[in-house]
Protein backbone atom coordinates (compact mmCIF):
# COMPACT_ATOMS: atom_id res chain seq x y z
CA UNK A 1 21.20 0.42 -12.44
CA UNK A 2 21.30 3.53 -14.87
CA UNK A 3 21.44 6.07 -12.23
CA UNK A 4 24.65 3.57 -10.51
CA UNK A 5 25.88 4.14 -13.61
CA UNK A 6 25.81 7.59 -13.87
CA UNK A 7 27.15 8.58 -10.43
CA UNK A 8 30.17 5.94 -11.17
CA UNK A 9 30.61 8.10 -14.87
CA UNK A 10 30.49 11.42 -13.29
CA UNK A 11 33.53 9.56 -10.91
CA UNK A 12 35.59 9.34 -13.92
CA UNK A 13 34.70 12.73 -15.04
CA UNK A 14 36.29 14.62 -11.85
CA UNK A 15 38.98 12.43 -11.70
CA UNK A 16 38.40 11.81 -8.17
CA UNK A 17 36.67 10.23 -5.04
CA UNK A 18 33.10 11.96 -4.57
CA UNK A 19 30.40 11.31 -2.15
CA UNK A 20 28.09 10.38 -4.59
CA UNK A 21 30.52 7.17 -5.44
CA UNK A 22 30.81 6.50 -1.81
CA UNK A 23 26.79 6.65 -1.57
CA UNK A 24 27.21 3.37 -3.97
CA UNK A 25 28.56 1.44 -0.81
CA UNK A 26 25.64 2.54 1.45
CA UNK A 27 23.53 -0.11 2.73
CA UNK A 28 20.95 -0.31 5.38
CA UNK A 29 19.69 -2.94 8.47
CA UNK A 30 15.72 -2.69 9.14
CA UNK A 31 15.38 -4.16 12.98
CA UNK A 32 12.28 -6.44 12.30
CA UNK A 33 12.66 -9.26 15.20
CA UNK A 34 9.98 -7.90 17.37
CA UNK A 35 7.73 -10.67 17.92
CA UNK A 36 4.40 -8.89 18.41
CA UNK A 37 3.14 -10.56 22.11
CA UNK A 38 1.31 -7.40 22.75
CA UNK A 39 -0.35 -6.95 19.61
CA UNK A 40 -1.66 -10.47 20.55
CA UNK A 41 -1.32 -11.32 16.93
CA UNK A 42 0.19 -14.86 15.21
CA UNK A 43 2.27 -12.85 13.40
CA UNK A 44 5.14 -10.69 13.51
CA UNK A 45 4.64 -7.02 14.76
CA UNK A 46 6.30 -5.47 11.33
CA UNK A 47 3.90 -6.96 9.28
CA UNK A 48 0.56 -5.75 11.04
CA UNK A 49 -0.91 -3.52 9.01
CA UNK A 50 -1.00 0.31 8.51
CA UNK A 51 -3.24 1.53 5.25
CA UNK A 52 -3.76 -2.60 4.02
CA UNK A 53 0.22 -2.48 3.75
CA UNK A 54 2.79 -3.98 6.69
CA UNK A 55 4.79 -1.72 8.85
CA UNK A 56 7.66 -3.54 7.28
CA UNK A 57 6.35 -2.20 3.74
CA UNK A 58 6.82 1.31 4.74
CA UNK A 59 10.19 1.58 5.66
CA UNK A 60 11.16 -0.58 2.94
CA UNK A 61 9.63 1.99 0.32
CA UNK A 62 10.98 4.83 1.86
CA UNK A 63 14.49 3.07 1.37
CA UNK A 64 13.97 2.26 -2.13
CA UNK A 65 12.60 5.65 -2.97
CA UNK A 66 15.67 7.50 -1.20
CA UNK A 67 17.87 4.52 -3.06
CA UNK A 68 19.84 4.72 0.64
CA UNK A 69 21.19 1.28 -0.49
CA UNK A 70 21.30 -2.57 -0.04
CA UNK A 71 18.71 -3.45 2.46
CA UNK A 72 19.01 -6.46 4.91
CA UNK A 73 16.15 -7.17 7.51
CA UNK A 74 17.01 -8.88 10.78
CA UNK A 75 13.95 -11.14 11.63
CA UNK A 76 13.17 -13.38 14.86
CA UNK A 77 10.00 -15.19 15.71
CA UNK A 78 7.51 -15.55 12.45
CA UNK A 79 10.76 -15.85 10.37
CA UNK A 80 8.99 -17.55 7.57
CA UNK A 81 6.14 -14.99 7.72
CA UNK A 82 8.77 -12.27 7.21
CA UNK A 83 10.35 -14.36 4.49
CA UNK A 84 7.05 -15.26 2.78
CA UNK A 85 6.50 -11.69 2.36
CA UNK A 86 10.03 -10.59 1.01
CA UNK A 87 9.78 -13.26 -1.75
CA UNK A 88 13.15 -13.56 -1.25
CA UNK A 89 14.00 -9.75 -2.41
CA UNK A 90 16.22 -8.72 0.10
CA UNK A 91 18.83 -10.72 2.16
CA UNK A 92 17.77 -11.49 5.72
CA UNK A 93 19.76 -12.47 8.81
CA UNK A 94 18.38 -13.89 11.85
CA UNK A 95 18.28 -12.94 15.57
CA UNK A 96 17.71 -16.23 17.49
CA UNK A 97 17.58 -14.30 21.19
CA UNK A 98 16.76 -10.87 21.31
CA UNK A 99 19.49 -9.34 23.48
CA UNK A 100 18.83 -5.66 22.64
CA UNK A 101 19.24 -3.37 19.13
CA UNK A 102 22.75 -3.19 19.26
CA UNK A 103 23.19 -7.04 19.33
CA UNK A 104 20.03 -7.18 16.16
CA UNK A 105 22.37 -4.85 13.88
CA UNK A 106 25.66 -7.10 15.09
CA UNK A 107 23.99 -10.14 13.51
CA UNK A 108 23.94 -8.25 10.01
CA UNK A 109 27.94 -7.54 10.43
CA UNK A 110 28.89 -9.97 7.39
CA UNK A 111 26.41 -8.23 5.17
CA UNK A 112 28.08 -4.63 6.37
CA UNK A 113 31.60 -5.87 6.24
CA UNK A 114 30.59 -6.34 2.52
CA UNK A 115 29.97 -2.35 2.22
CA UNK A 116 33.50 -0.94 3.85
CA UNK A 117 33.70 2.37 2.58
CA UNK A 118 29.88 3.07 3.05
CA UNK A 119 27.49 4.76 5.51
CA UNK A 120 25.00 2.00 7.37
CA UNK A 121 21.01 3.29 7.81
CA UNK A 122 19.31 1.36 10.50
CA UNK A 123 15.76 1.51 11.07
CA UNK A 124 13.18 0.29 13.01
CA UNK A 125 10.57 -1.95 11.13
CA UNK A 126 7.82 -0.93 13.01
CA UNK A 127 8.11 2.80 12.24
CA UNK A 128 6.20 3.33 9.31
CA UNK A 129 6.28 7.13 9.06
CA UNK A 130 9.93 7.40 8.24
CA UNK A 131 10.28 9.14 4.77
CA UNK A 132 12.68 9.24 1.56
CA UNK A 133 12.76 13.44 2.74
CA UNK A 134 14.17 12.18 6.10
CA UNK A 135 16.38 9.61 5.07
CA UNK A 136 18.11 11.77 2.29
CA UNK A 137 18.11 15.15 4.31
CA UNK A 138 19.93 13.04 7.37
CA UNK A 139 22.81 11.36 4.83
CA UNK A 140 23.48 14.87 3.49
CA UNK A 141 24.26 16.63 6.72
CA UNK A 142 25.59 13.25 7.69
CA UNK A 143 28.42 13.63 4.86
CA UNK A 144 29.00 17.45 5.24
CA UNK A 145 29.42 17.50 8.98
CA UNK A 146 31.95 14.20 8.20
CA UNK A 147 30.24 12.36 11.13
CA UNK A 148 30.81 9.17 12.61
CA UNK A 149 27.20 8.77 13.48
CA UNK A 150 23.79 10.71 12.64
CA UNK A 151 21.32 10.33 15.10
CA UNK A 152 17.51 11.29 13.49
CA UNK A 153 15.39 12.47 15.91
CA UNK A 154 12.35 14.77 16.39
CA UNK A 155 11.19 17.00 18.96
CA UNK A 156 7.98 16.31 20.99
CA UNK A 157 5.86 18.09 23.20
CA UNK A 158 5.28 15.53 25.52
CA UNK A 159 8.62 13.30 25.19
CA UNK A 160 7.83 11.35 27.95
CA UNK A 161 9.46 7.39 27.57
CA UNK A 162 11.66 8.66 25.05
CA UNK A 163 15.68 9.13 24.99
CA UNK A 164 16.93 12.55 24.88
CA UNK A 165 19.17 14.09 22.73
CA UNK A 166 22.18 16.17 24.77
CA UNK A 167 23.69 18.61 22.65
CA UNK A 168 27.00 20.76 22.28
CA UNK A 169 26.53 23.04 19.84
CA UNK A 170 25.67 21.09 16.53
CA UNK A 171 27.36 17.75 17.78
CA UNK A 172 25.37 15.28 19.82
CA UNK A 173 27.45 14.14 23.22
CA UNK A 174 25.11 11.45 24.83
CA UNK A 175 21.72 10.29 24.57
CA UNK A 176 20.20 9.48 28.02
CA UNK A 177 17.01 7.16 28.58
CA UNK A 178 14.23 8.75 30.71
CA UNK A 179 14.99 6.50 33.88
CA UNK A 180 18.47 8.21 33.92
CA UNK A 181 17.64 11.77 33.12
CA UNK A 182 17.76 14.38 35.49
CA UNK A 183 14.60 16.73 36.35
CA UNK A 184 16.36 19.25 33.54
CA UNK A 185 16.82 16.28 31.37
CA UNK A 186 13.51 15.28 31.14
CA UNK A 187 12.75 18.98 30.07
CA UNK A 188 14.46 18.57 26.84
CA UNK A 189 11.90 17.65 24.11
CA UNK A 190 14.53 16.33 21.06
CA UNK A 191 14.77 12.61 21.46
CA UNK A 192 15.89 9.47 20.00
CA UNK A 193 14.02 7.95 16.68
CA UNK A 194 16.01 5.04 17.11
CA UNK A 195 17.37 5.36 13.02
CA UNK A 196 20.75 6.20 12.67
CA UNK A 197 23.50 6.77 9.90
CA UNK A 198 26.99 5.45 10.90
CA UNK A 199 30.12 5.14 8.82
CA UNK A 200 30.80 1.54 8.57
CA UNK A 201 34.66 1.78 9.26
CA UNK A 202 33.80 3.84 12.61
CA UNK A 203 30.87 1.72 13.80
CA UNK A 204 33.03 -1.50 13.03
CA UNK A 205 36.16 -0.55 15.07
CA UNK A 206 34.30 0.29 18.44
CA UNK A 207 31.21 -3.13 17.79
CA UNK A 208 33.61 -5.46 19.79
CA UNK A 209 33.28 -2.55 22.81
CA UNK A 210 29.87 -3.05 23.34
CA UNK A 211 28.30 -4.44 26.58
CA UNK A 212 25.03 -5.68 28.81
CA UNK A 213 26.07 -4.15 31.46
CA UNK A 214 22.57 -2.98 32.19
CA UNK A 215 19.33 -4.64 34.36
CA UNK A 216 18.20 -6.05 30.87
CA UNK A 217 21.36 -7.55 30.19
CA UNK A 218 20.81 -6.33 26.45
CA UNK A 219 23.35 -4.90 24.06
CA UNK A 220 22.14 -1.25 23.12
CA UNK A 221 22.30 0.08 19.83
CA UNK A 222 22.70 3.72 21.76
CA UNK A 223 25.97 3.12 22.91
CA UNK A 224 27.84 3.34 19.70
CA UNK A 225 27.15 6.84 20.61
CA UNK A 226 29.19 7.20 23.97
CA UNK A 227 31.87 4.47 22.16
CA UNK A 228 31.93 6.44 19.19
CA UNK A 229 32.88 9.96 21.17
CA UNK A 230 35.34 8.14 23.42
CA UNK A 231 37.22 7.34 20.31
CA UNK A 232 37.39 11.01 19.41
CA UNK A 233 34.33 10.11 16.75
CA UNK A 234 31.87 12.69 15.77
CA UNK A 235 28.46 12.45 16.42
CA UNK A 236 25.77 14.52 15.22
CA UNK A 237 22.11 14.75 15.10
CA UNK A 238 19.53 15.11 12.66
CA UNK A 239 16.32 16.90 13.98
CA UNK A 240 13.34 15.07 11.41
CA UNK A 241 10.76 17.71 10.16
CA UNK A 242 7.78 15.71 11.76
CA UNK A 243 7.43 14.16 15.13
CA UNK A 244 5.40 11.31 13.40
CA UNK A 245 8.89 9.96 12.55
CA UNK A 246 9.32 8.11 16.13
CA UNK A 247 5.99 6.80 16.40
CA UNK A 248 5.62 3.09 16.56
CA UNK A 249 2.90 0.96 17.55
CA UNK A 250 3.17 -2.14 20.56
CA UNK A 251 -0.41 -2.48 20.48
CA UNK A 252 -3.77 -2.89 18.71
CA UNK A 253 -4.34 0.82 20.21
CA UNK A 254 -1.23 1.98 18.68
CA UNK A 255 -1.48 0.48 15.55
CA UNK A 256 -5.32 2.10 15.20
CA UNK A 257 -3.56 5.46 16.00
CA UNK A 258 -0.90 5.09 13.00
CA UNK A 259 -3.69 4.25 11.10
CA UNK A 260 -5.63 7.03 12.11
CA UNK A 261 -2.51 9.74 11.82
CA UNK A 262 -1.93 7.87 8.45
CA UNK A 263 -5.23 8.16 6.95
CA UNK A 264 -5.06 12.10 8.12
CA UNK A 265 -1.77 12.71 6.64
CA UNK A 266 -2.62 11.21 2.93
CA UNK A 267 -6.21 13.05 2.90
CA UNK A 268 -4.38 16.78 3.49
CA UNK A 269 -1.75 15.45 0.71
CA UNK A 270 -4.60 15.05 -2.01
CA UNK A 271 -6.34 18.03 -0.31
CA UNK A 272 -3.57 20.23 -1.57
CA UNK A 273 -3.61 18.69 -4.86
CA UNK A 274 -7.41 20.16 -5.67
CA UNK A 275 -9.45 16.87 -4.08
CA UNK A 276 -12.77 17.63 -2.33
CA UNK A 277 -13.84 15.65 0.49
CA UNK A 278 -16.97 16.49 1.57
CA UNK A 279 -16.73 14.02 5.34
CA UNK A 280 -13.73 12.48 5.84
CA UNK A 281 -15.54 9.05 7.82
CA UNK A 282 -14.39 5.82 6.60
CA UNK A 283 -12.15 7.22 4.36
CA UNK A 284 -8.79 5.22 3.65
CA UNK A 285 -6.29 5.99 0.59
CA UNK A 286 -3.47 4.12 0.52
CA UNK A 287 -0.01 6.18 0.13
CA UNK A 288 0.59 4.83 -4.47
CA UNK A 289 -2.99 6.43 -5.02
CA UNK A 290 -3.22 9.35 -7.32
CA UNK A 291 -6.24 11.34 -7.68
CA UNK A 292 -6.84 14.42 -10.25
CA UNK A 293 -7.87 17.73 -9.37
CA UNK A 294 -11.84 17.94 -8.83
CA UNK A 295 -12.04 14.74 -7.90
CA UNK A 296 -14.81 14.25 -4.73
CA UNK A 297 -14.01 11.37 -2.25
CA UNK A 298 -17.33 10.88 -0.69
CA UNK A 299 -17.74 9.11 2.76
CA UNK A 300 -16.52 5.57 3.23
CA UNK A 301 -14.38 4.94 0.32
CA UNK A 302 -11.40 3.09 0.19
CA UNK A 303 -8.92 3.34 -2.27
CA UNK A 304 -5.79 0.39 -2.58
CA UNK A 305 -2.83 -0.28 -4.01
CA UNK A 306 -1.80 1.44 -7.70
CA UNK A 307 -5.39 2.92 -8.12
CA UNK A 308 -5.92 6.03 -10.55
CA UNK A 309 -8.36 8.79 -10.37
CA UNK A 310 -8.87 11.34 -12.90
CA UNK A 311 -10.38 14.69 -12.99
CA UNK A 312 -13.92 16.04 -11.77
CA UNK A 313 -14.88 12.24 -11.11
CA UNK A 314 -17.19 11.20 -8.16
CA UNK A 315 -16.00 8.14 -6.32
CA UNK A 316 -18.43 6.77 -3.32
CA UNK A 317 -19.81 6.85 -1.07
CA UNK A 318 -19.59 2.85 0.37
CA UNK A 319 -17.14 2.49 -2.49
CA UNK A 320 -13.89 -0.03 -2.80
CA UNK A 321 -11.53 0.49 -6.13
CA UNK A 322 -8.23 -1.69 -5.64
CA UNK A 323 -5.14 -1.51 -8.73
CA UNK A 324 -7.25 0.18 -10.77
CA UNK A 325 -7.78 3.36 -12.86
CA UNK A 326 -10.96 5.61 -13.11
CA UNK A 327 -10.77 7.92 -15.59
CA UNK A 328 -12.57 11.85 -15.77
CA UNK A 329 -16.04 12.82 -14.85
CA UNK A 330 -16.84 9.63 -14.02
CA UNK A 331 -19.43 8.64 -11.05
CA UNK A 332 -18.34 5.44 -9.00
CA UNK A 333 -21.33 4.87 -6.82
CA UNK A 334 -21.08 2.66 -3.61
CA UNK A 335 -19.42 0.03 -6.06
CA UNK A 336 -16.14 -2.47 -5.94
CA UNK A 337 -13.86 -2.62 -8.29
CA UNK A 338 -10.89 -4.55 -8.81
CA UNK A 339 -7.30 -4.87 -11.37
CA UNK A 340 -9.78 -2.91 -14.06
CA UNK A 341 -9.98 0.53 -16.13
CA UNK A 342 -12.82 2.58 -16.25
CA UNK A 343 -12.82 5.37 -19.17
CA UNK A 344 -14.19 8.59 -18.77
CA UNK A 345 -17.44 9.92 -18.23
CA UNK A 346 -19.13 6.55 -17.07
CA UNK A 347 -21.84 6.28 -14.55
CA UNK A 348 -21.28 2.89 -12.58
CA UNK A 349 -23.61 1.86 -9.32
CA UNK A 350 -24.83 1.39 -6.79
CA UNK A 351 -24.24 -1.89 -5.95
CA UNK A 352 -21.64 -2.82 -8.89
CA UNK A 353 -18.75 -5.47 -8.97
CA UNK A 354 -16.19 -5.11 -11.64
CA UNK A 355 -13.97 -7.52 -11.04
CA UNK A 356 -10.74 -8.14 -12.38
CA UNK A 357 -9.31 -7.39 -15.98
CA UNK A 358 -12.32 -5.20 -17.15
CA UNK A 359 -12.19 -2.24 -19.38
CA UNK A 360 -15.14 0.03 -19.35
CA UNK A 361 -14.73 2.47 -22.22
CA UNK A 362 -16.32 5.97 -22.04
CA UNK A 363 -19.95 6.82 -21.27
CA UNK A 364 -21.12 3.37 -20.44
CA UNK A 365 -23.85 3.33 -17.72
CA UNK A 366 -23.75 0.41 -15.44
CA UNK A 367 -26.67 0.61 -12.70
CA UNK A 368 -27.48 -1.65 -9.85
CA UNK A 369 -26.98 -5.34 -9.26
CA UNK A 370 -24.77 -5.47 -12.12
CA UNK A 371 -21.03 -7.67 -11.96
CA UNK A 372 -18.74 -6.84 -15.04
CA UNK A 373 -15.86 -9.61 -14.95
CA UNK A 374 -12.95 -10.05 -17.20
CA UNK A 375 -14.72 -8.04 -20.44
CA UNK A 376 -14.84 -5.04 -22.22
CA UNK A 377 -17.71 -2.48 -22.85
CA UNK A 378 -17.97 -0.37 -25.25
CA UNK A 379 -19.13 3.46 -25.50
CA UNK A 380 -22.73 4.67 -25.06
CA UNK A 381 -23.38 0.69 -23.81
CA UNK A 382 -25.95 0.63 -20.91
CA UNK A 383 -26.43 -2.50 -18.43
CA UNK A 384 -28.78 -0.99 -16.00
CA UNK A 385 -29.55 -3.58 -13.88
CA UNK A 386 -29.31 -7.61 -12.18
CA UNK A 387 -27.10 -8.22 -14.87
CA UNK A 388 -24.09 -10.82 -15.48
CA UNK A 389 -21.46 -10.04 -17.65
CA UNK A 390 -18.35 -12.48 -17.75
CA UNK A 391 -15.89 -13.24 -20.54
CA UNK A 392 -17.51 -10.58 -23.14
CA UNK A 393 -16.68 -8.64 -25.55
CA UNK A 394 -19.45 -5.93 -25.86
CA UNK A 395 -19.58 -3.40 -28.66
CA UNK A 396 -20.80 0.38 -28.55
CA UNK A 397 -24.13 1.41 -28.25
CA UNK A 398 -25.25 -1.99 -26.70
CA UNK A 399 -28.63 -2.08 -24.56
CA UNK A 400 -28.91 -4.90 -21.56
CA UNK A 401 -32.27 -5.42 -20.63
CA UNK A 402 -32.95 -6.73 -16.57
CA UNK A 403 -31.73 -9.89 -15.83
CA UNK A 404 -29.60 -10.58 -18.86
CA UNK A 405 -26.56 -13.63 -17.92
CA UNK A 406 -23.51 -14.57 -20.25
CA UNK A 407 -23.50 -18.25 -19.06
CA UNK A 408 -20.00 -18.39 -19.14
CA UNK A 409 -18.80 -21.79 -17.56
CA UNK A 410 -19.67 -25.26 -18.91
CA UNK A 411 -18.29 -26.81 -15.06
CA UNK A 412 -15.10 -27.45 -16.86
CA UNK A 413 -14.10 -24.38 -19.03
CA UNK A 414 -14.86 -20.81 -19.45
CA UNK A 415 -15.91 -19.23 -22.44
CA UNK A 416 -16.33 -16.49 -24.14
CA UNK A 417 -19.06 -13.99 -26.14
CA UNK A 418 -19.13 -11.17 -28.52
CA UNK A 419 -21.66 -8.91 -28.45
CA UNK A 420 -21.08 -6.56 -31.62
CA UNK A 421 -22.11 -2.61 -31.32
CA UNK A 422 -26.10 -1.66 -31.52
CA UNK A 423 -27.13 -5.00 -30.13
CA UNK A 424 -30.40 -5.00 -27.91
CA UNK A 425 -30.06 -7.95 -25.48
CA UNK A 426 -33.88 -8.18 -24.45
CA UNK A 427 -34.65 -9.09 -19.86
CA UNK A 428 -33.84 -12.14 -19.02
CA UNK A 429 -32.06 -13.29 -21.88
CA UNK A 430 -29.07 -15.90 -21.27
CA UNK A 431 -25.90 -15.97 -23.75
CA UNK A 432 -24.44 -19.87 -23.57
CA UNK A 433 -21.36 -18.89 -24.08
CA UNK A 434 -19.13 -19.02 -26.70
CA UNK A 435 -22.17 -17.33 -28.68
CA UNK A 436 -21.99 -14.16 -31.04
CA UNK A 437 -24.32 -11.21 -31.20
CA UNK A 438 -24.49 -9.66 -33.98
CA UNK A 439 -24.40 -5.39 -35.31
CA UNK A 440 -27.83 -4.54 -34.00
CA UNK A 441 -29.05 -7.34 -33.36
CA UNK A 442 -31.84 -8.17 -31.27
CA UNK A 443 -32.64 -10.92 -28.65
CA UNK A 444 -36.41 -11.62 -27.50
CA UNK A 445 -36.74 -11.14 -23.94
CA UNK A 446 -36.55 -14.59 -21.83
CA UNK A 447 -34.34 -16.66 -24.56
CA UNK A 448 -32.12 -18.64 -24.23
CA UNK A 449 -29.49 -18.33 -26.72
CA UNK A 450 -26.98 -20.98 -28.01
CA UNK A 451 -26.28 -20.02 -31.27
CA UNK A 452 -24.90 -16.66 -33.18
CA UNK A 453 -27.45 -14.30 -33.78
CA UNK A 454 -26.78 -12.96 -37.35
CA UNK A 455 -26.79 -9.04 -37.84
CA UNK A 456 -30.13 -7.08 -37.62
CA UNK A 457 -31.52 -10.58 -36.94
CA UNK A 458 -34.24 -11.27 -34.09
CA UNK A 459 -33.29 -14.46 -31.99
CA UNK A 460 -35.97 -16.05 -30.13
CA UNK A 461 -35.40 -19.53 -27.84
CA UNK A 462 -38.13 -20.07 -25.66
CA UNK A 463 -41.09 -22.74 -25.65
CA UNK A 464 -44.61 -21.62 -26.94
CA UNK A 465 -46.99 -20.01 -24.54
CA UNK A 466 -50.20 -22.75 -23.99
CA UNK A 467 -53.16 -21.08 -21.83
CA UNK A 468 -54.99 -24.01 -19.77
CA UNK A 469 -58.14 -22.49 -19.26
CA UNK A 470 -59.77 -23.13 -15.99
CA UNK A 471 -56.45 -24.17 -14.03
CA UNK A 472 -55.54 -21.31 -12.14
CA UNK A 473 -59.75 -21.20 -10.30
CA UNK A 474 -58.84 -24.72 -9.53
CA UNK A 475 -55.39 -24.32 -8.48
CA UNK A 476 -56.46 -21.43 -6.16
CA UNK A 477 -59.74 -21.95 -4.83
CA UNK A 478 -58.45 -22.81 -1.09
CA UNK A 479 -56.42 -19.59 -1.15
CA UNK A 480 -58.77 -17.14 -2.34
CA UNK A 481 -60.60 -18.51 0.59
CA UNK A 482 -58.59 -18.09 3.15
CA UNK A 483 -57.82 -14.79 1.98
């Protein structure tokens, strides 16, 4: 990539071997075999969900954004899950038993052979709140302190279950599980993360030393630790700036508290960015949103994937908007919306569906009941109410009476209308699509229209009216008597 290509240029430049070449070689093992028993789930625990994204999702993005290198996942039960999800993206390796973390990384060793000269990252796949900060930060003082190993950990208040950290100055010289600690031990509150950097060579030459010489008869990915000093390695450790950096879920309890601590964390970001909220229940913001200064996020609205807000809008409350952008001063009113843009200064809801490839252009009005799908409306347009609008091409200064349908689909094939600007569709008029409305054109309430409506023309379908006289006292004699 362009910024490979830079770091390899500003080799050349110095004339020498710099440790932004050597970051080049860097690659990284995600552990991502757990099989998710206690989660009681069909699928893998990595890909249960934190923010409507998998665990697995997380760490992955904060690898790409701190471009920490080639990424390999080790997988285990739910292997084709895992691999349905990567679509094939990133090379995989598989752990048939799972003997421990130090024999999950040892099934990646041809992929790490094939970055000799680099620094390995290993993370856990179900640790979602590792970050690009924490990754970079750690391979910096990784480099300068010429370490063998970086161990990232965090300090807790209550570390209890958690390896600690022993220390010698700035060098780490054991890590010691909670079952082995002694009383003063246990009162140390740094601890493991379990994510590590290691320089390949180094890890490589002691990998053949490890054991199971434990109860689990497992292979620990700890003891490259002890192995490393023994060799006359060093080992250092780098304390993360947040304790949410260990935290991993076995449960449906956990995984509703990383949710929770998620959901928390994302609100104070756009908090600090200008964003109101005025009740933070039910609110859930996925980590790619951006939202402009004041903006209000009103109760129970949810906000996916590469959605963006503009300024001074009002989105909710009750309201879903998924991939899409709303522009400024725009009200989104316990609506849906979906893969569309809305311009700026629009009023949309309640009770709206815009579904997917929409464009609302600026100061359209779209009340209740109304579902705008794949079409375009144009300024000062108003569709107040129970109204259909699919396949269309509206103009500006369009009026939609009540119950107005573009009849859109023959059973076979869609099609599609025009509606030109200063049209007046008239209630319960229906558009057999493909039909075109013409520049102010007019449309008799209760038609049914099949062919184009010429300019300033009025288009009436609709049988004549024929009174009956005397029906209706017939017809209704037994009920007005009963009432």
């Amino acid at each position: 990539n362009n910024q490979g290509l830079i770091r390899c240029f500003s080799f050349f430049i110095k004339g020498h071997f710099d440790e932004e070449v050597f970051y080049l070689k860097n690659c990284v093992v995600i552990l991502a075999a757990g099989d998710g028993k206690r989660m009681k789930s069909e699928k893998p625990k990595v890909l249960c969900e934190v923010l409507f994204q998998p665990m697995l999702r997380w760490v992955i993005n904060a690898c790409e954004k701190s471009e920490a290198g080639d990424i390999c996942i080790v997988k285990g039960k739910g292997a084709e899950q895992i691999d349905a999800f990567l679509e094939g993206k990133y090379q995989t390796v598989m752990q048939q038993e799972r003997l421990g973390t130090g024999h999950a990384v040892m099934q990646a060793v041809d992929f790490i052979k094939e970055h000799v000269g680099g620094h390995l990252l290993v993370l856990c796949g179900d640790a979602p709140f590792v970050d690009e900060m924490t990754i970079r930060e750690a391979y910096q003082q990784h480099i300068a302190q010429k370490n063998s190993a970086t161990v990232i950990t965090a300090e807790l208040d209550e570390p209890k279950g958690y390896g600690r950290m022993l220390r010698a100055d700035d060098s780490i010289i054991g890590i010691v599980e909670e079952k082995d600690a002694t009383d003063r031990e246990k009162m140390i509150k740094e601890v493991n993360s379990g994510a590590y950097w290691f320089c390949i060579e180094d890890m490589l030459a002691v990998a053949d030393r490890l054991t199971n010489d434990n109860n689990q008869k497992e292979y620990y990915l700890t003891q490259f630790v002890p192995l490393l000093i023994a060799a006359g390695k060093r080992v250092g450790g780098f304390r993360a700036a947040t304790d949410h950096i260990v935290l991993g879920a076995n449960d449906r309890a956990g995984l509703l508290n990383l949710n929770r601590i998620a959901a928390e964390k994302i609100i104070q970001k756009h908090m600090a960015n200008g964003v109101s909220f005025l009740s933070t229940d039910g609110v859930l913001i996925m980590p790619e949103v951006t939202i402009g200064q004041d903006t209000v996020i009103l109760p129970g609205t949810i906000l996916k994937g590469n959605t963006k807000i503009g300024n001074g809008s009002v989105i909710g409350p009750n309201s879903l908007v998924e991939d899409s952008v709303i522009g400024n001063d725009t009200v989104f009113n316990a609506s849906q919306c979906y893969q569309s843009k809305i311009h700026d200064h629009v009023k949309i809801g309640p009770f709206c569906h815009i579904r997917p490839n929409s464009e609302i252009l600026d100061h359209v009005k779209i009340g209740d009941f109304v579902e705008v799908k794949n079409s375009t409306i144009g300024e000062y347009t108003a569709v107040s109410h129970l109204t259909y609008v699919g396949d269309s091409d509206v103009g500006k200064n369009v009026n939609f009476g009540c119950g107005v349908v573009t009849v859109n689909y023959d059973g076979v094939n869609k099609h599609r209308s025009v509606i030109e600007d200063n049209a007046f569709i008239g209630c319960n008029t229906n558009l057999v699509s493909p039909v075109r409305i013409g520049n102010g054109a007019y449309t008799a309430a209760g038609s049914t229209i099949t062919e184009d409506v010429p300019a300033d023309a009025l288009g009436i379908a609709r049988a004549r009216q024929t009174n009956k006289e005397g029906f209706a006292a017939k017809k209704l004699e037994g009920r007005k008597r009963k009432l």
